[in-house]
XYZ file of C-alpha atoms in Angstrom:
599
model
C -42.354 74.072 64.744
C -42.944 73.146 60.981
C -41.957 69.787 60.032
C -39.779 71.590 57.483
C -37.578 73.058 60.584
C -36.581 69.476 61.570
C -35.070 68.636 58.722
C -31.527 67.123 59.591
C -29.042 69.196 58.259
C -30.903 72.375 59.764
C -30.954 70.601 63.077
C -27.390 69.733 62.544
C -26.209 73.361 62.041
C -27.989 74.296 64.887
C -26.262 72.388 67.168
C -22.677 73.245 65.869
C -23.660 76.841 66.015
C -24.450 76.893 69.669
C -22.069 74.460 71.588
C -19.143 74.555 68.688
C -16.891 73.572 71.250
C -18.443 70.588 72.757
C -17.860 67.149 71.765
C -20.339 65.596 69.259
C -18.678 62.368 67.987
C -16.151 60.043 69.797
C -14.393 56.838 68.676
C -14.139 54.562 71.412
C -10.112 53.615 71.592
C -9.564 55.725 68.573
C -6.245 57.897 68.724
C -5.303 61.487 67.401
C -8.288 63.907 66.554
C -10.812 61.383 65.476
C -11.143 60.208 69.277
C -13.081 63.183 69.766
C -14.700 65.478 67.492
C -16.069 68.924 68.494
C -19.034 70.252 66.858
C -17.028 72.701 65.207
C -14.968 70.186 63.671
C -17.844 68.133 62.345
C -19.391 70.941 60.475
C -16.156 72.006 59.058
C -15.354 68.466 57.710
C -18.728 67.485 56.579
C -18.743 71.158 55.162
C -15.047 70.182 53.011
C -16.205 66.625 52.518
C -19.009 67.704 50.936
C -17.314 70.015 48.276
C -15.002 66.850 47.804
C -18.034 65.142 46.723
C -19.390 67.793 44.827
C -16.101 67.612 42.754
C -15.811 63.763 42.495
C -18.602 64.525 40.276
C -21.936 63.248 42.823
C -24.605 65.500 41.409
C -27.281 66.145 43.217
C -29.454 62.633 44.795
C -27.254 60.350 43.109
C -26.162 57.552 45.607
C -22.974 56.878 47.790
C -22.080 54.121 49.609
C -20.918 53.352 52.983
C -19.075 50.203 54.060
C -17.413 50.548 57.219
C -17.620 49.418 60.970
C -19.144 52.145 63.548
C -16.767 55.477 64.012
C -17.128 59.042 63.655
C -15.710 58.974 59.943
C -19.020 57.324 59.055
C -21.233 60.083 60.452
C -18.884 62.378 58.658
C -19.234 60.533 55.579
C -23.021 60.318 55.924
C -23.688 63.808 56.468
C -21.068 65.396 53.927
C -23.346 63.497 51.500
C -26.187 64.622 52.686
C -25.276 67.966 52.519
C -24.326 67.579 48.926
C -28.046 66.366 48.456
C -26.762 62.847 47.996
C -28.396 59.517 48.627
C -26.570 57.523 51.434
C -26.340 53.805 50.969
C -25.215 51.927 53.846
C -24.120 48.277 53.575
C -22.821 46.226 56.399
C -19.241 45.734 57.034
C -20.151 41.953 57.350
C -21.464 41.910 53.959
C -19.808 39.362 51.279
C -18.380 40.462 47.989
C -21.394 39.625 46.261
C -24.306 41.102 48.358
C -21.990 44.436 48.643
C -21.954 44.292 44.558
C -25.512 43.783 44.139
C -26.654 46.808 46.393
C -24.129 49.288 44.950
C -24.831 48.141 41.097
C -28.680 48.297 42.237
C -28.242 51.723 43.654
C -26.098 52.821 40.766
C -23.422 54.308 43.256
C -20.753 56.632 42.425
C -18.401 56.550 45.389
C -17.641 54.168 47.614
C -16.844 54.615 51.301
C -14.817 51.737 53.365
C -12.973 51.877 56.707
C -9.898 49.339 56.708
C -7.416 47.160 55.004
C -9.881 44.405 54.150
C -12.361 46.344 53.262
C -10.514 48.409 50.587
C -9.606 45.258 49.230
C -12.987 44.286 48.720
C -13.626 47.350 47.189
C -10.891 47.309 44.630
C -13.012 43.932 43.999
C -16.291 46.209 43.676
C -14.787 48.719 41.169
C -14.053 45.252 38.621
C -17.985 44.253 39.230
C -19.639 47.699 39.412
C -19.339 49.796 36.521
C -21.387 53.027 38.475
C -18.072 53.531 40.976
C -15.387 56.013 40.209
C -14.025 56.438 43.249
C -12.798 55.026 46.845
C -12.788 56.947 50.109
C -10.830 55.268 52.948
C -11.304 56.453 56.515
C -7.895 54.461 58.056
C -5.017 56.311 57.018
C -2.374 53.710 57.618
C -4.454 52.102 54.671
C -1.556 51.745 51.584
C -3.482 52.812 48.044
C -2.891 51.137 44.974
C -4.578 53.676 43.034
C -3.714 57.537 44.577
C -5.960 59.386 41.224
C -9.111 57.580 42.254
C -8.815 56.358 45.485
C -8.364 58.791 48.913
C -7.702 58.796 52.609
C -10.420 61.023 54.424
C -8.106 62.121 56.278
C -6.017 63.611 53.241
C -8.629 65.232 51.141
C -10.381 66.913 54.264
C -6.660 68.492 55.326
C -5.727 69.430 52.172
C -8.410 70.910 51.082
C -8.144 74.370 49.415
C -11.829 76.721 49.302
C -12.710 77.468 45.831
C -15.860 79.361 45.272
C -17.451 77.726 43.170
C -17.586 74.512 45.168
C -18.528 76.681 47.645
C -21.274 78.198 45.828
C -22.651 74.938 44.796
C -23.269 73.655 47.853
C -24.486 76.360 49.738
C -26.845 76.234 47.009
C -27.537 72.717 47.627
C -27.806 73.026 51.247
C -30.858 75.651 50.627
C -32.615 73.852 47.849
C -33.032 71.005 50.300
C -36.153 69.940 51.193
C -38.083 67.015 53.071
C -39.036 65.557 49.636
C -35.531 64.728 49.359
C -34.306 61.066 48.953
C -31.878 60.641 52.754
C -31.421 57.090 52.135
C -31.378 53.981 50.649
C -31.738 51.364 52.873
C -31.687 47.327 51.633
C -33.317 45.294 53.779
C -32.032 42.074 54.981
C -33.271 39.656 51.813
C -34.683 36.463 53.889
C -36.642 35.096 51.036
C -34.859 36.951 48.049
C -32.773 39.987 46.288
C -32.742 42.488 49.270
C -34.825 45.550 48.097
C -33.776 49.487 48.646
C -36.078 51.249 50.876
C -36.740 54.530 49.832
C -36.745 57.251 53.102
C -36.784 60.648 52.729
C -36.326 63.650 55.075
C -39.660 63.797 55.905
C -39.512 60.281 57.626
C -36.469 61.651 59.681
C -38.208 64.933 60.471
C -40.856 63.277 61.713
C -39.222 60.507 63.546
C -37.666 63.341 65.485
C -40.608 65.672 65.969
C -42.145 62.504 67.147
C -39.689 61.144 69.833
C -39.191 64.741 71.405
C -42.764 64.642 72.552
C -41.775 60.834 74.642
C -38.282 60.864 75.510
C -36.152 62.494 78.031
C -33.470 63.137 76.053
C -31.308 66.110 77.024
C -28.494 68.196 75.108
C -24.590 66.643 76.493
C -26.421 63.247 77.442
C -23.907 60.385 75.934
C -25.440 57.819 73.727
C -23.347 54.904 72.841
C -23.495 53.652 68.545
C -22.682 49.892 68.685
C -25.182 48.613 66.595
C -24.462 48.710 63.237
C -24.815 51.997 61.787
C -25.534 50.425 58.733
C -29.351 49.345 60.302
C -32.278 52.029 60.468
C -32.596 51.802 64.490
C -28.642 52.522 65.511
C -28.599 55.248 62.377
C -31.899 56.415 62.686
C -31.046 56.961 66.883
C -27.801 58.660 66.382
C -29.289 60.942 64.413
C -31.929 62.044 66.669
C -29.220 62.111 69.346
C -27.015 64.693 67.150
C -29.886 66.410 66.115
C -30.665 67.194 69.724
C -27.090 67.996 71.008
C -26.042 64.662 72.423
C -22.459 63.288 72.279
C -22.754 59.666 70.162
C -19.842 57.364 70.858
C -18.860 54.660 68.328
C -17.417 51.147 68.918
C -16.212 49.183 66.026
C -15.979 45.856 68.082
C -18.714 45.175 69.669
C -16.774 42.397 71.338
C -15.738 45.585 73.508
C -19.127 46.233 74.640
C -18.371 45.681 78.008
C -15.351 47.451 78.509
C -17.249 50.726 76.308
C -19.813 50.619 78.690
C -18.082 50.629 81.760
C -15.842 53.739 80.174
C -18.109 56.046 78.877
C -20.664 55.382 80.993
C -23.948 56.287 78.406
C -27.282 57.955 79.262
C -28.722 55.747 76.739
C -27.635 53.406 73.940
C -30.112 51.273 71.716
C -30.265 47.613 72.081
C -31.489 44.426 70.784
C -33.196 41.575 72.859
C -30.107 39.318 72.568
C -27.891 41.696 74.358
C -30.272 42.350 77.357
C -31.155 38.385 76.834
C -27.355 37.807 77.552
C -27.072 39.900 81.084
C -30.029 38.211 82.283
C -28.721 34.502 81.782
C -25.055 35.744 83.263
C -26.589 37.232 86.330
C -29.035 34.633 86.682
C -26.386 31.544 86.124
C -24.263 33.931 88.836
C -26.881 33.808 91.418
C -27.805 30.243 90.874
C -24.501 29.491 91.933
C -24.642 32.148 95.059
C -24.676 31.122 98.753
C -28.501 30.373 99.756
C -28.046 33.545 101.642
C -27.473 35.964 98.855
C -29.468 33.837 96.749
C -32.611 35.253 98.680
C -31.405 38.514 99.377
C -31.395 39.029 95.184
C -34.864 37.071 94.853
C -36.294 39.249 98.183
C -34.948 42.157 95.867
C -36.286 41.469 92.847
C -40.169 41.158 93.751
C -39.125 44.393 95.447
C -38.429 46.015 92.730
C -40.995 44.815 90.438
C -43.901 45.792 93.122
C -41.985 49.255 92.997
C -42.010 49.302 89.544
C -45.724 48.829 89.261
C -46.603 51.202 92.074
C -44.459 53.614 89.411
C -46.732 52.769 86.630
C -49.627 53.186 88.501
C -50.630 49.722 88.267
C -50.202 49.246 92.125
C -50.407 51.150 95.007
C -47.658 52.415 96.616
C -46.539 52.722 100.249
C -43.714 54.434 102.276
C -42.784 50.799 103.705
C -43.113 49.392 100.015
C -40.372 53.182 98.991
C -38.558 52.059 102.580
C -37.861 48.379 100.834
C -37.174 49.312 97.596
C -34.463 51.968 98.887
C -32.528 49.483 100.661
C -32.889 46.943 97.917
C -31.260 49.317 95.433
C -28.626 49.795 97.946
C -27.522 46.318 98.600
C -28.492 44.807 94.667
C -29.595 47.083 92.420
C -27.140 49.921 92.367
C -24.436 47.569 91.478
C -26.195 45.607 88.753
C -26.724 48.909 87.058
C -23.079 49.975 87.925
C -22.542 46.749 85.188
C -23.988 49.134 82.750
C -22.173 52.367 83.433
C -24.452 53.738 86.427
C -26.358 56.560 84.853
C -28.500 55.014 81.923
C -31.837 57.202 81.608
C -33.055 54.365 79.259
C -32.413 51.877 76.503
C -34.647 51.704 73.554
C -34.845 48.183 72.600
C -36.252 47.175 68.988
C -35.096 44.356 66.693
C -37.047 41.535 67.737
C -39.569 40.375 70.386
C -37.861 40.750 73.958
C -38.886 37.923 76.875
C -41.376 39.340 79.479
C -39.191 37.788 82.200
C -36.013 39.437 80.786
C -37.784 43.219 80.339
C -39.077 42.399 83.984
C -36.113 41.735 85.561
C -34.453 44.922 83.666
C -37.146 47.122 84.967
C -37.052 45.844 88.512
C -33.818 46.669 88.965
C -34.369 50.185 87.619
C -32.887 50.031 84.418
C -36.147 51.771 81.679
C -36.015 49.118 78.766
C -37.975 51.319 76.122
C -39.342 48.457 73.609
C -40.498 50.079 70.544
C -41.837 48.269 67.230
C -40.978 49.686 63.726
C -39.028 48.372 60.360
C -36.688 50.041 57.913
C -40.244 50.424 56.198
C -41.478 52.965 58.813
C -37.913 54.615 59.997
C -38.271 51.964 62.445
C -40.693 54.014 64.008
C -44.345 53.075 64.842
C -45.397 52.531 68.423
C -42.763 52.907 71.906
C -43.229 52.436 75.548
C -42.222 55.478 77.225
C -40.850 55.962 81.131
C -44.488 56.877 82.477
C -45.683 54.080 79.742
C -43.709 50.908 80.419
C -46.435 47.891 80.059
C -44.442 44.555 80.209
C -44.654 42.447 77.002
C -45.838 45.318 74.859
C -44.630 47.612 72.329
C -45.929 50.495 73.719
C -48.480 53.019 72.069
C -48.412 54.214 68.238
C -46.678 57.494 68.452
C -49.009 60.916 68.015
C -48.525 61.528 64.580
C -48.521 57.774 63.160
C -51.771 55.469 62.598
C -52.197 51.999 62.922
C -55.095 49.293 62.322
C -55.058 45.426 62.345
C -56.465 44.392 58.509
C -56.812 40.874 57.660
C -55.334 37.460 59.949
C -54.809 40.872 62.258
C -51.671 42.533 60.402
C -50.504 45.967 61.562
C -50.899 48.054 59.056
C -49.222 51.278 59.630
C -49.986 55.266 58.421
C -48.037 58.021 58.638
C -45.134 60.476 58.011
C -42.535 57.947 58.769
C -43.309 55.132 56.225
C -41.221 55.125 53.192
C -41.596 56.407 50.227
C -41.628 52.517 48.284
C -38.921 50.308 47.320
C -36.263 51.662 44.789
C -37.184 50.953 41.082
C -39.570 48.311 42.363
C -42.973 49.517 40.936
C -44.704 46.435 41.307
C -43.591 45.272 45.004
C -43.973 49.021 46.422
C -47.607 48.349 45.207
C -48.128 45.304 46.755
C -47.032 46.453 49.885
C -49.544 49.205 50.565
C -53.416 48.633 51.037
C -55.367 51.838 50.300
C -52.554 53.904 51.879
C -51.904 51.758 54.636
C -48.154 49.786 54.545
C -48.609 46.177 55.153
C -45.703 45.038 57.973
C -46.430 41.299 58.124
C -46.924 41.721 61.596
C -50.015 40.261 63.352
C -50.713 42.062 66.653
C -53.385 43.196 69.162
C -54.286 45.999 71.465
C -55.077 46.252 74.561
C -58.266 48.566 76.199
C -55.355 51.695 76.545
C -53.892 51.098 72.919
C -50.758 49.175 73.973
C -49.259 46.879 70.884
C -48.303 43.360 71.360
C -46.921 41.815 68.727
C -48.448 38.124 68.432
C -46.122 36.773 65.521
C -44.893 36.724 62.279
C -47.285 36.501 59.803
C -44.810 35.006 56.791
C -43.038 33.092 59.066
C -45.676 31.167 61.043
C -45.470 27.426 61.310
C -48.313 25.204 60.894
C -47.995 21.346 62.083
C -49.461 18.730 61.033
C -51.420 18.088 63.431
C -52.744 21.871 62.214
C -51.088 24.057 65.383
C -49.922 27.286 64.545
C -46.401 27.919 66.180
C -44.568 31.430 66.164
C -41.297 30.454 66.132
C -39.480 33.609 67.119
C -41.812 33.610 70.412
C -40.179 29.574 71.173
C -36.887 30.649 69.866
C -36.789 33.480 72.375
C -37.955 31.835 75.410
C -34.899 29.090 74.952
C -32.523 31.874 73.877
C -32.411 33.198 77.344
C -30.578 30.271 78.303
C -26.886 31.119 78.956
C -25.611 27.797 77.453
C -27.723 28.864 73.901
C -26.077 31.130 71.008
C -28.540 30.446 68.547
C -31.676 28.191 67.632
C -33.543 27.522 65.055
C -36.854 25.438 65.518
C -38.507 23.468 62.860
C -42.281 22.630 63.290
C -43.606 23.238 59.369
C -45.409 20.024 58.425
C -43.839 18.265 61.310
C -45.863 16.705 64.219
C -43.717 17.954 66.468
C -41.498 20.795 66.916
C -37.353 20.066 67.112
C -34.673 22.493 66.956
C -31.065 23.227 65.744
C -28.962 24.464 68.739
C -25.844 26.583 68.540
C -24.314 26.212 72.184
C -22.329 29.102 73.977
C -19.264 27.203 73.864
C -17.609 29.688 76.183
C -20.185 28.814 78.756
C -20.076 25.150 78.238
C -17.046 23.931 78.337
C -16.584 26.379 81.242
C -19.623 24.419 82.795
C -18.136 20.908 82.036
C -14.534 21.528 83.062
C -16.475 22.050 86.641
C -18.388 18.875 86.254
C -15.277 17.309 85.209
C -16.568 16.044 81.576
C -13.361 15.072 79.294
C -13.488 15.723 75.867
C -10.804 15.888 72.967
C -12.984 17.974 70.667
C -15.891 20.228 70.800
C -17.845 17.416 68.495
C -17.179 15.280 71.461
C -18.090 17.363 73.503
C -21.504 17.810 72.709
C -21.975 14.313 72.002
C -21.561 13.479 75.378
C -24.277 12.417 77.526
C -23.911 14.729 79.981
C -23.743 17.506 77.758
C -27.238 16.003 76.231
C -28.754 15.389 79.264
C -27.535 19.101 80.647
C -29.380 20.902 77.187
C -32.458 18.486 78.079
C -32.880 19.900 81.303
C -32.255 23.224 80.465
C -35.005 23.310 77.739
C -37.927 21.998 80.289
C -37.038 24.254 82.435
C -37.050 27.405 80.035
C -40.131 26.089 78.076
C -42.670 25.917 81.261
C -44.684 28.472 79.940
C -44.854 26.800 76.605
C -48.067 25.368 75.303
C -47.318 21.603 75.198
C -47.545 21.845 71.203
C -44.933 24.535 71.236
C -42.340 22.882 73.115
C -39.062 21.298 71.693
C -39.226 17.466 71.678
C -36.101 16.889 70.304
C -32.816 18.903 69.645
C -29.378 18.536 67.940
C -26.376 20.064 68.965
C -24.038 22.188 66.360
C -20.577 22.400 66.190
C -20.555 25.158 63.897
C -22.615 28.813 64.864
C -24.935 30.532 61.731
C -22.955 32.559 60.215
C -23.521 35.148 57.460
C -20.310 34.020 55.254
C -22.483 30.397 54.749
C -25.304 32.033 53.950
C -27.346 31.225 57.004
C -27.993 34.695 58.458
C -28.735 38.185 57.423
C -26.438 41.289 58.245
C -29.099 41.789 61.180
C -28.871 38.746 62.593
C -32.036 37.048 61.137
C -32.156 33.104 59.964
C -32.416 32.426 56.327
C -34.782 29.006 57.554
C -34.520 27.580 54.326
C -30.577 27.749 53.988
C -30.211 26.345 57.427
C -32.799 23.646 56.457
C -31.117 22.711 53.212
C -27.654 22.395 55.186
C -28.804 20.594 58.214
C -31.309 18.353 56.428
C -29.695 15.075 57.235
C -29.763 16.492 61.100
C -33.704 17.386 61.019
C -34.930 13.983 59.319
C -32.742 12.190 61.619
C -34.961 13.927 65.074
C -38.131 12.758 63.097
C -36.868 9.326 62.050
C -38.201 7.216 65.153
């Protein structure tokens, strides 16, 4: 097929047109008929939603944004918009008042889409600060407007919606003037170092992100994929799509403190994941077995070197036997099978991006028969560049560049990526687009290698590397993730820059601690006490030489402090996916950091 035949809203129709009565979107503990939505329906709304649009006045690519937690209302929204020829904007539902403002007054939106009561407050807010928005959407219908001429409930304007043919007209004329040249999206990325900046994709990086993943994933029509990473990030949207597209059933969560009970109800064929989550399973199971009877203890470690000598013989990496098949059958039986019964029982596989995920933690998850699919990619490339693949699982890579992409290593070894799938530039940022491509080739900041077969591992951040002063170059994502598995971490940030040794900021699991010293019997009257104690100090210390053996001795934490207080996006400290801001969390805990280098 032409790329032209993959273009989203073509695959879209397809789908509704030949299974109208399946399900294609599903709110997890929603009620009434957004809990499930047939195919049927989701053309017909997106179809009237559209037309809404058209008559709100959104002419054809100007921008609309979406502001909302994960449920089917925001794939409706998305695609009603796209079918008007519309640019989506998504912005994160964690976003404050002022980073909200600055995307929509730097995308010039005209409507404005928002899920709940606080979030239509905000964007009462956003209509004072942004003089582009004329209108609100609201997807909760128990939502009470203050404004009924400009603002809506979805709900409202999709069932009382009467034809007229010349809305009609228009956008069936719409719909066939599309074309993969087409702005999709607008996607700002996460600002670490500045203003965040709109990446440009068009339909011709979602075309061929799908043509691409058909040819290396087993990916059937009816399989269930679960949505709870933000929808508002280019991996969860970019995914769902592709699992629409090719007649899969996506199921939102809005809480992803739910995750567990989702996962264990609708039971997904695949879901996409970041490092922390699978990062989290492997310290709980691990912390579980450490306390086991010596007796199950080996059972699970007999098990696991089971599994992972059945897991090479899969890859062709080993040889396999029928005694080696023999072993690995009953250690499914008596460990395996129920570890993946955690995790609904039928996953096919997870595609994992976001980060750089521990070899230990991706070898435990593929021992036990669970494919972890790491891919690399950015918002920059459709977060598409290179995947493993089931018959192409090589531990501590990110798999091969997929068929129609290219990529080199330029200068200091930066992946530089060409291809289909890499934007079109940053939105009305001339200069910057320009300084991001080298002779055609996008620049990711990314240093890498590859191996003899044409496996990428990514070595570290380029822009983010830390240099001591006794001139050692430290990656600090590759420490940060090696303590991280610990289940008595949240979050850590490491300092090294200039420093002769490396320390770090520690945000404990407090659920996990002060479950851990009500066992040892540790009294404490607050959770500053707590982790003031000396037991508590002396239990992180061991912890940390334990998880940094494999550590070079220059990359190891020397000294740590202990915060009350996690990162948090509302003091700055974090992005909307997840990443550090260093030099906020520097500024604030600067008093902590010269104090771990004063003697």
């Amino acid at each position: 097929m032409s790329l032209s035949q993959y273009h989203v809203i073509k695959l879209l129709q397809q789908q509704a047109d030949v299974r109208p009565q399946a399900t294609a979107l599903e709110g997890f503990e929603l009620s009434g008929h957004w809990a499930k939505v047939s195919w049927q329906a989701f053309a017909s709304i997106s179809n009237k939603l559209a037309q809404v649009l058209i008559s709100l006045g959104v002419e054809v690519q100007d921008r609309v944004v979406i502001l909302s937690q994960n449920c089917p209302q925001w794939t409706c929204a998305d695609v009603a918009t796209l079918k008007a020829r519309g640019i989506v904007v998504p912005v994160y539902p964690t976003s404050t008042l002022e980073q909200a403002a600055y995307i929509i007054n730097d995308a010039e939106a005209k409507v404005l889409f928002v899920n709940d009561t606080s979030q239509y407050a905000m964007a009462q807010k956003l209509l004072g600060l942004c003089p582009s928005l004329t209108h609100v959407m609201v997807f909760d219908a128990s939502v009470e407007l203050s404004d009924t001429e400009h603002h809506f409930h979805l709900d409202t304007v999709v069932a009382g919606f009467q034809p007229q043919d010349a809305l009609m007209d228009e956008l069936q004329s719409r719909i066939e003037a599309a074309n993969l040249d087409d702005l999709l999206t607008l996607i700002y990325t996460s600002g670490t170092t500045g203003d965040p900046k709109g990446v440009m994709l068009d339909y011709r990086n979602m075309a061929s992100t799908i043509r691409q993943h058909d040819a290396k994933l087993a990916f059937t029509p009816g399989d269930v994929s679960l949505a709870f990473l933000p929808l508002s990030h280019v991996f969860e949207r970019g995914w769902s799509f592709y699992a629409l597209c090719r007649g899969g059933r996506n199921v939102y969560l809005a809480d992803t403190n739910k995750v567990k009970e989702a996962i264990a109800a609708v039971r997904p064929h695949t879901m996409c994941v970041v490092p922390r989550f699978l990062e989290k399973i492997y310290s709980a199971v691990m912390d579980k077995v450490g306390k086991a009877p010596t007796g199950r203890r080996k059972l699970f470690y007999w098990a696991l070197d089971v599994g992972a000598r059945q897991f090479d013989a899969s890859q062709g990496r080993a040889k396999g036997s029928v005694m080696q098949w023999l072993k690995f059958k009953l250690a499914d039986k008596l460990v395996f099978s129920k570890l993946r019964n955690l995790l609904g029982g039928r996953l096919k596989f997870m595609p994992c991006g976001g980060a750089a995920l521990d070899i230990k933690v991706g070898a435990f998850f593929q021992a036990i028969n669970v494919p972890v699919l790491c891919g690399y990619g950015m918002t920059e490339t459709t977060a598409t560049v290179t995947c493993n693949t089931l018959d192409n699982r090589v531990p501590g890579s990110n798999g091969k560049v997929l068929p129609e992409l290219e990529i080199k290593l330029g200068t200091d070894n930066e992946i530089l990526v060409r291809g289909d799938t890499v934007m079109r530039g940053y939105y009305k940022r001339p200069q910057e687009t320009a300084d991001t491509f080298e002779n055609g080739w996008l620049k990711t900041g990314d240093a890498g290698r590859l191996d003899a077969q044409g496996n990428l591992y990514i070595t570290d951040r380029i822009k983010e590397l830390m240099k001591t002063s006794n001139g050692k170059y430290i990656a600090p994502q590759r420490v940060e993730g090696t303590v991280g598995c610990c289940p008595y971490i949240e979050q850590v940030a490491i300092v090294a820059d200039a420093r002769n040794y490396v320390t770090a900021l520690i945000v404990p699991a407090f659920e996990a601690l002060e479950s851990w010293a009500r066992e040892k019997g540790v009294a404490y009257e607050s959770p500053i006490e707590l982790l003031r104690h000396s037991y508590v100090v002396e239990h992180f210390e061991q912890r940390l030489k334990m998880m940094q053996q494999g550590l070079a001795g220059f990359e190891k934490i020397k000294k740590f402090t202990l915060l009350p207080e996690a990162f948090s996006m509302e003091a700055g400290l974090i992005t909307p996916t997840m990443k550090l801001r260093r030099k906020m969390i520097y500024h604030k805990y600067s008093r902590e950091i010269n104090a771990m280098y004063s003697n």
